[in-house]
Amino acid sequence: MLASIESYSRFVYARLDNAASIRRHTVRLYTDSAATGVLEGRVEFEGDLALSVFERLDFGRSRILFYSYEIYRGDELLTWYDPQPHPDDPSLASTHPHHKHVPPDIKHHRIPAPGISFSEPNLPVLISEVEALSVSQ
């Protein structure tokens, strides 16, 4: 799915347009060179939940080069994902460099992020997480 903007576009918009829990989104996928692109925008869910998405993509290598994902309830940041390496934190080794920031002390409290990858689309994992938060309200 990450091999071309066309295939990734079909994948992304099928997920966003067919998830019953998504009220609306502003996600856009565009190229910024012959082989690279950006996916960015906001996905709004029921229950005042939202997902902010940013991905830098290399279609020639079928990879996500960088990402940032943030989950909000209203204006409150609940959690975020990033691939900034923390090699001195052995608790993150299982999914290195992928990790999730969680309360308390969201800036410094990190946990492993299973299912988050540079080689596979992350949107299904993130949508499932937000949907689970909606159910647990």
PDB file of C-alpha atoms in Angstrom:
ATOM      1  CA  MET A   1       0.000   0.000   0.000  1.00  0.00           C
ATOM      2  CA  LEU A   2       2.931   2.352   0.523  1.00  0.00           C
ATOM      3  CA  ALA A   3       4.349   1.629  -2.952  1.00  0.00           C
ATOM      4  CA  SER A   4       2.527   4.488  -4.703  1.00  0.00           C
ATOM      5  CA  ILE A   5       0.498   7.553  -3.898  1.00  0.00           C
ATOM      6  CA  GLU A   6      -2.421   5.983  -5.774  1.00  0.00           C
ATOM      7  CA  SER A   7      -2.513   2.782  -3.726  1.00  0.00           C
ATOM      8  CA  TYR A   8      -1.958   4.582  -0.417  1.00  0.00           C
ATOM      9  CA  SER A   9      -4.602   7.148  -1.296  1.00  0.00           C
ATOM     10  CA  ARG A  10      -7.170   4.418  -1.998  1.00  0.00           C
ATOM     11  CA  PHE A  11      -6.270   2.709   1.282  1.00  0.00           C
ATOM     12  CA  VAL A  12      -6.398   5.864   3.423  1.00  0.00           C
ATOM     13  CA  TYR A  13      -9.638   7.273   2.056  1.00  0.00           C
ATOM     14  CA  ALA A  14     -11.389   3.891   2.156  1.00  0.00           C
ATOM     15  CA  ARG A  15     -10.594   3.698   5.886  1.00  0.00           C
ATOM     16  CA  LEU A  16     -11.595   7.280   6.608  1.00  0.00           C
ATOM     17  CA  ASP A  17     -14.736   7.332   4.482  1.00  0.00           C
ATOM     18  CA  ASN A  18     -16.091   3.975   5.684  1.00  0.00           C
ATOM     19  CA  ALA A  19     -15.523   4.072   9.452  1.00  0.00           C
ATOM     20  CA  ALA A  20     -18.890   4.658  11.115  1.00  0.00           C
ATOM     21  CA  SER A  21     -17.252   6.356  14.098  1.00  0.00           C
ATOM     22  CA  ILE A  22     -15.665   9.126  11.989  1.00  0.00           C
ATOM     23  CA  ARG A  23     -17.786  12.281  11.741  1.00  0.00           C
ATOM     24  CA  ARG A  24     -15.505  14.146   9.326  1.00  0.00           C
ATOM     25  CA  HIS A  25     -11.875  14.613   8.374  1.00  0.00           C
ATOM     26  CA  THR A  26      -9.514  17.068   6.726  1.00  0.00           C
ATOM     27  CA  VAL A  27      -6.846  14.490   5.821  1.00  0.00           C
ATOM     28  CA  ARG A  28      -5.024  15.158   2.576  1.00  0.00           C
ATOM     29  CA  LEU A  29      -2.367  13.121   0.798  1.00  0.00           C
ATOM     30  CA  TYR A  30      -0.132  14.929  -1.659  1.00  0.00           C
ATOM     31  CA  THR A  31       3.241  14.553  -3.332  1.00  0.00           C
ATOM     32  CA  ASP A  32       6.101  16.929  -2.744  1.00  0.00           C
ATOM     33  CA  SER A  33       8.523  15.264  -5.173  1.00  0.00           C
ATOM     34  CA  ALA A  34       8.456  12.448  -7.740  1.00  0.00           C
ATOM     35  CA  ALA A  35       8.742   9.747  -5.051  1.00  0.00           C
ATOM     36  CA  THR A  36       7.746  11.404  -1.758  1.00  0.00           C
ATOM     37  CA  GLY A  37       4.590  12.685  -0.201  1.00  0.00           C
ATOM     38  CA  VAL A  38       2.836  13.918   2.904  1.00  0.00           C
ATOM     39  CA  LEU A  39      -0.313  12.745   4.648  1.00  0.00           C
ATOM     40  CA  GLU A  40      -1.706  15.285   7.073  1.00  0.00           C
ATOM     41  CA  GLY A  41      -4.925  16.398   8.651  1.00  0.00           C
ATOM     42  CA  ARG A  42      -7.404  15.864  11.437  1.00  0.00           C
ATOM     43  CA  VAL A  43      -9.951  13.091  11.894  1.00  0.00           C
ATOM     44  CA  GLU A  44     -12.957  13.870  14.104  1.00  0.00           C
ATOM     45  CA  PHE A  45     -14.775  11.060  15.881  1.00  0.00           C
ATOM     46  CA  GLU A  46     -17.891  10.738  17.985  1.00  0.00           C
ATOM     47  CA  GLY A  47     -17.472  11.717  21.628  1.00  0.00           C
ATOM     48  CA  ASP A  48     -15.418  14.864  20.941  1.00  0.00           C
ATOM     49  CA  LEU A  49     -12.365  12.740  20.078  1.00  0.00           C
ATOM     50  CA  ALA A  50      -9.922  13.664  17.335  1.00  0.00           C
ATOM     51  CA  LEU A  51      -6.803  12.267  15.725  1.00  0.00           C
ATOM     52  CA  SER A  52      -4.165  14.555  14.233  1.00  0.00           C
ATOM     53  CA  VAL A  53      -2.080  12.804  11.568  1.00  0.00           C
ATOM     54  CA  PHE A  54       1.229  13.712   9.939  1.00  0.00           C
ATOM     55  CA  GLU A  55       3.283  11.304   7.823  1.00  0.00           C
ATOM     56  CA  ARG A  56       6.252  11.917   5.558  1.00  0.00           C
ATOM     57  CA  LEU A  57       6.270   9.142   2.952  1.00  0.00           C
ATOM     58  CA  ASP A  58       8.764   7.634   0.502  1.00  0.00           C
ATOM     59  CA  PHE A  59       6.789   5.742  -2.140  1.00  0.00           C
ATOM     60  CA  GLY A  60       9.968   4.630  -3.915  1.00  0.00           C
ATOM     61  CA  ARG A  61      11.040   2.741  -0.774  1.00  0.00           C
ATOM     62  CA  SER A  62       7.450   1.898   0.368  1.00  0.00           C
ATOM     63  CA  ARG A  63       8.124   3.491   3.751  1.00  0.00           C
ATOM     64  CA  ILE A  64       6.900   6.033   6.208  1.00  0.00           C
ATOM     65  CA  LEU A  65       9.956   8.207   6.846  1.00  0.00           C
ATOM     66  CA  PHE A  66       8.553  10.142   9.796  1.00  0.00           C
ATOM     67  CA  TYR A  67       5.219  10.460  11.583  1.00  0.00           C
ATOM     68  CA  SER A  68       3.452  12.239  14.380  1.00  0.00           C
ATOM     69  CA  TYR A  69       0.038  11.163  15.635  1.00  0.00           C
ATOM     70  CA  GLU A  70      -1.874  12.942  18.421  1.00  0.00           C
ATOM     71  CA  ILE A  71      -5.173  11.952  20.028  1.00  0.00           C
ATOM     72  CA  TYR A  72      -7.354  14.617  21.644  1.00  0.00           C
ATOM     73  CA  ARG A  73     -10.562  14.794  23.637  1.00  0.00           C
ATOM     74  CA  GLY A  74     -11.777  18.315  23.018  1.00  0.00           C
ATOM     75  CA  ASP A  75      -8.714  20.499  23.527  1.00  0.00           C
ATOM     76  CA  GLU A  76      -7.007  18.005  25.858  1.00  0.00           C
ATOM     77  CA  LEU A  77      -4.074  16.063  24.413  1.00  0.00           C
ATOM     78  CA  LEU A  78      -4.583  12.467  25.575  1.00  0.00           C
ATOM     79  CA  THR A  79      -1.593  10.784  23.943  1.00  0.00           C
ATOM     80  CA  TRP A  80       0.837  11.045  21.068  1.00  0.00           C
ATOM     81  CA  TYR A  81       3.067   8.760  19.044  1.00  0.00           C
ATOM     82  CA  ASP A  82       6.463   9.557  17.598  1.00  0.00           C
ATOM     83  CA  PRO A  83       9.564   7.700  16.362  1.00  0.00           C
ATOM     84  CA  GLN A  84      12.183   9.791  18.182  1.00  0.00           C
ATOM     85  CA  PRO A  85      14.731   7.191  19.360  1.00  0.00           C
ATOM     86  CA  HIS A  86      15.284   6.740  23.090  1.00  0.00           C
ATOM     87  CA  PRO A  87      17.994   4.047  23.103  1.00  0.00           C
ATOM     88  CA  ASP A  88      18.728   4.591  26.794  1.00  0.00           C
ATOM     89  CA  ASP A  89      15.208   3.515  27.803  1.00  0.00           C
ATOM     90  CA  PRO A  90      15.125  -0.318  27.819  1.00  0.00           C
ATOM     91  CA  SER A  91      11.354  -0.353  28.384  1.00  0.00           C
ATOM     92  CA  LEU A  92      10.919   0.893  24.784  1.00  0.00           C
ATOM     93  CA  ALA A  93      13.231  -1.645  23.139  1.00  0.00           C
ATOM     94  CA  SER A  94      10.411  -3.956  21.999  1.00  0.00           C
ATOM     95  CA  THR A  95       9.071  -1.379  19.497  1.00  0.00           C
ATOM     96  CA  HIS A  96      12.127   0.863  19.070  1.00  0.00           C
ATOM     97  CA  PRO A  97      11.974   3.607  17.906  1.00  0.00           C
ATOM     98  CA  HIS A  98       8.156   3.664  17.930  1.00  0.00           C
ATOM     99  CA  HIS A  99       6.582   4.724  21.211  1.00  0.00           C
ATOM    100  CA  LYS A 100       3.569   6.400  22.723  1.00  0.00           C
ATOM    101  CA  HIS A 101       3.485   9.289  25.213  1.00  0.00           C
ATOM    102  CA  VAL A 102       0.868   8.818  27.930  1.00  0.00           C
ATOM    103  CA  PRO A 103      -0.186  10.492  31.195  1.00  0.00           C
ATOM    104  CA  PRO A 104       0.934  11.198  33.798  1.00  0.00           C
ATOM    105  CA  ASP A 105       3.712  13.564  32.730  1.00  0.00           C
ATOM    106  CA  ILE A 106       2.828  12.944  29.085  1.00  0.00           C
ATOM    107  CA  LYS A 107       6.013  14.574  27.792  1.00  0.00           C
ATOM    108  CA  HIS A 108       8.316  12.154  29.640  1.00  0.00           C
ATOM    109  CA  HIS A 109       6.162   9.056  30.210  1.00  0.00           C
ATOM    110  CA  ARG A 110       6.631   6.752  27.224  1.00  0.00           C
ATOM    111  CA  ILE A 111       5.454   3.216  26.549  1.00  0.00           C
ATOM    112  CA  PRO A 112       6.026   0.802  23.629  1.00  0.00           C
ATOM    113  CA  ALA A 113       3.794   1.231  20.574  1.00  0.00           C
ATOM    114  CA  PRO A 114       2.966  -2.200  19.146  1.00  0.00           C
ATOM    115  CA  GLY A 115       1.387  -2.020  15.712  1.00  0.00           C
ATOM    116  CA  ILE A 116       3.083   1.245  14.767  1.00  0.00           C
ATOM    117  CA  SER A 117       5.549   0.854  11.922  1.00  0.00           C
ATOM    118  CA  PHE A 118       7.527   2.524   9.147  1.00  0.00           C
ATOM    119  CA  SER A 119       6.683  -0.273   6.693  1.00  0.00           C
ATOM    120  CA  GLU A 120       2.907  -0.664   7.133  1.00  0.00           C
ATOM    121  CA  PRO A 121       0.045   1.836   7.302  1.00  0.00           C
ATOM    122  CA  ASN A 122      -0.618   2.957  10.881  1.00  0.00           C
ATOM    123  CA  LEU A 123      -4.076   4.421  10.338  1.00  0.00           C
ATOM    124  CA  PRO A 124      -6.025   1.215  11.190  1.00  0.00           C
ATOM    125  CA  VAL A 125      -4.259   0.918  14.573  1.00  0.00           C
ATOM    126  CA  LEU A 126      -4.914   4.563  15.370  1.00  0.00           C
ATOM    127  CA  ILE A 127      -8.575   4.475  14.340  1.00  0.00           C
ATOM    128  CA  SER A 128      -9.092   1.371  16.499  1.00  0.00           C
ATOM    129  CA  GLU A 129      -7.472   3.102  19.458  1.00  0.00           C
ATOM    130  CA  VAL A 130      -9.682   6.168  19.160  1.00  0.00           C
ATOM    131  CA  GLU A 131     -12.785   3.992  18.722  1.00  0.00           C
ATOM    132  CA  ALA A 132     -11.868   2.101  21.906  1.00  0.00           C
ATOM    133  CA  LEU A 133     -11.575   5.411  23.770  1.00  0.00           C
ATOM    134  CA  SER A 134     -15.015   6.396  22.531  1.00  0.00           C
ATOM    135  CA  VAL A 135     -16.536   3.174  23.841  1.00  0.00           C
ATOM    136  CA  SER A 136     -14.830   3.550  27.240  1.00  0.00           C
ATOM    137  CA  GLN A 137     -16.255   7.044  27.884  1.00  0.00           C
TER     138      GLN A 137
END
